[in-house]
XYZ file of C-alpha atoms in Angstrom:
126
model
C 36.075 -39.283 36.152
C 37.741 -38.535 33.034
C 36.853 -41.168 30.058
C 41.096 -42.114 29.615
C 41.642 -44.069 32.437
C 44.909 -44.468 34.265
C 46.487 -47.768 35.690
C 46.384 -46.956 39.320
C 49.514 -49.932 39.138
C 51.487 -47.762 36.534
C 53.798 -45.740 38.810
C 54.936 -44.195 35.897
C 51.774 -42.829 34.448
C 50.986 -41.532 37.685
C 54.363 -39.650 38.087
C 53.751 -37.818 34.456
C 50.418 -36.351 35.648
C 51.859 -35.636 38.787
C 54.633 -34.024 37.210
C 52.327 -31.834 35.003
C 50.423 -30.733 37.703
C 53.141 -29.520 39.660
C 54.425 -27.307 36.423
C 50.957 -26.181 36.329
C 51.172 -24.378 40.024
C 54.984 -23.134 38.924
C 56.687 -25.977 41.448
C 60.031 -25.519 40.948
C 63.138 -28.282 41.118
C 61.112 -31.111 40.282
C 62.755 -34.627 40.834
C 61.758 -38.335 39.881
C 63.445 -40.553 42.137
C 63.054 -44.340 41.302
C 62.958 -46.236 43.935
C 61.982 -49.799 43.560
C 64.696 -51.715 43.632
C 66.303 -49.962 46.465
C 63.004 -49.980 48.722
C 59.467 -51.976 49.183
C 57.837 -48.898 50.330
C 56.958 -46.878 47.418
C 58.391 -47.215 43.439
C 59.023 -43.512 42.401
C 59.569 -40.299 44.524
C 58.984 -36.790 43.360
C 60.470 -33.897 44.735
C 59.504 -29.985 44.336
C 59.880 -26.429 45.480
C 57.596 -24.707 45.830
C 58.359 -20.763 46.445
C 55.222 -19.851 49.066
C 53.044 -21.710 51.804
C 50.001 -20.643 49.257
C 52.002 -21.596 46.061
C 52.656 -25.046 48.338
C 48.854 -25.632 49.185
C 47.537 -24.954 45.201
C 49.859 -27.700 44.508
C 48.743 -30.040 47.010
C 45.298 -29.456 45.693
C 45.725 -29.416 41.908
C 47.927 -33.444 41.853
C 45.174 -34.633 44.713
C 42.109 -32.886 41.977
C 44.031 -34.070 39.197
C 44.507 -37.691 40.112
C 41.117 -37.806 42.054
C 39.525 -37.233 38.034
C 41.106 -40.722 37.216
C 39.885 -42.055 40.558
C 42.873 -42.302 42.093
C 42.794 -41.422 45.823
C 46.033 -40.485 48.096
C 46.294 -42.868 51.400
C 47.507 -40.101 53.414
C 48.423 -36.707 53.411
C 50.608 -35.539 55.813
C 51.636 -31.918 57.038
C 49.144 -29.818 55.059
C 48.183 -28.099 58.022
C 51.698 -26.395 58.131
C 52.539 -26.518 54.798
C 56.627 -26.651 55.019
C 56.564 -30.327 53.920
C 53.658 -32.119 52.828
C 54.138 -35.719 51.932
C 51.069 -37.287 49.722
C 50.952 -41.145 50.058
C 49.415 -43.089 46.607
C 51.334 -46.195 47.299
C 53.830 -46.371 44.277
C 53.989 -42.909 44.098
C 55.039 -40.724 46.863
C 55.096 -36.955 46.344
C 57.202 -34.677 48.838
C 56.158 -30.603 47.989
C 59.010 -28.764 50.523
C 59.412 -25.081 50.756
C 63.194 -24.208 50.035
C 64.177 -24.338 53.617
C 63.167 -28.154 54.368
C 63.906 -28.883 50.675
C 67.301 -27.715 51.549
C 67.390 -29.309 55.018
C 66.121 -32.389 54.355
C 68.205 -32.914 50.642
C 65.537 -35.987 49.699
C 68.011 -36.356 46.980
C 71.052 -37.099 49.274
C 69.123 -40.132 50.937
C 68.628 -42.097 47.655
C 71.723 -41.403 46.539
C 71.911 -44.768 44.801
C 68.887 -44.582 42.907
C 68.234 -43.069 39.411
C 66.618 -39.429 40.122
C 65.605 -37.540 36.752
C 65.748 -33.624 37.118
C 62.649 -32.456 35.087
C 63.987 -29.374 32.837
C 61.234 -27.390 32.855
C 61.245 -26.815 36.568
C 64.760 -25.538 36.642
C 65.210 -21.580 37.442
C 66.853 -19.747 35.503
């Protein structure tokens, strides 16, 4: 475990080293959707691209390594087996890694519409 501890209640703190992780692997389009006071099931929501099924598992495995160092332990992961969508579960912080098919077919973005969603820069193509 790393000796700076994270909250594993601050939703926020968890969605900046989630962020960094994903702009460590190169995900692309990143969102922050905030979500609590539109929803009980999670408080933030963060979106990427990423560009390859390989590209999609590395970043899977660097946020779940990342936030395992602070001890903090995903309550499900779902579709890594096929790698188009996985969805990690850590409670108040629910990460959605799409290829840009589903990313496009799905449009996360569309479906909390009403809540605040923050476009992180440095994941923008240029």
């Amino acid at each position: 475990m790393k000796s700076k501890q994270i909250d594993i209640n601050d939703s926020n703190s968890i969605a900046k080293l989630v962020v960094k992780s994903m702009l460590d692997k190169k995900a692309t389009d990143i969102k922050i959707i905030y979500v609590e006071k539109l929803t009980t099931l999670t408080d933030i929501f963060i979106v990427c691209t990423s560009d390859s099924d390989p590209q999609s598992k590395a970043i899977t495995n660097h946020i779940k390594d990342n936030l395992s160092d602070y001890g903090i332990k995903p309550i499900h992961i779902e579709g890594f087996q096929f790698l188009k969508w996985v969805l990690m579960d850590y409670i108040n912080v629910t990460i959605n890694i799409f290829n840009k098919e589903y990313r496009e077919f799905y449009n996360v973005e569309r479906l909390w519409a009403d809540a605040k969603i923050e476009t992180v820069k440095e994941s923008i193509q240029k």
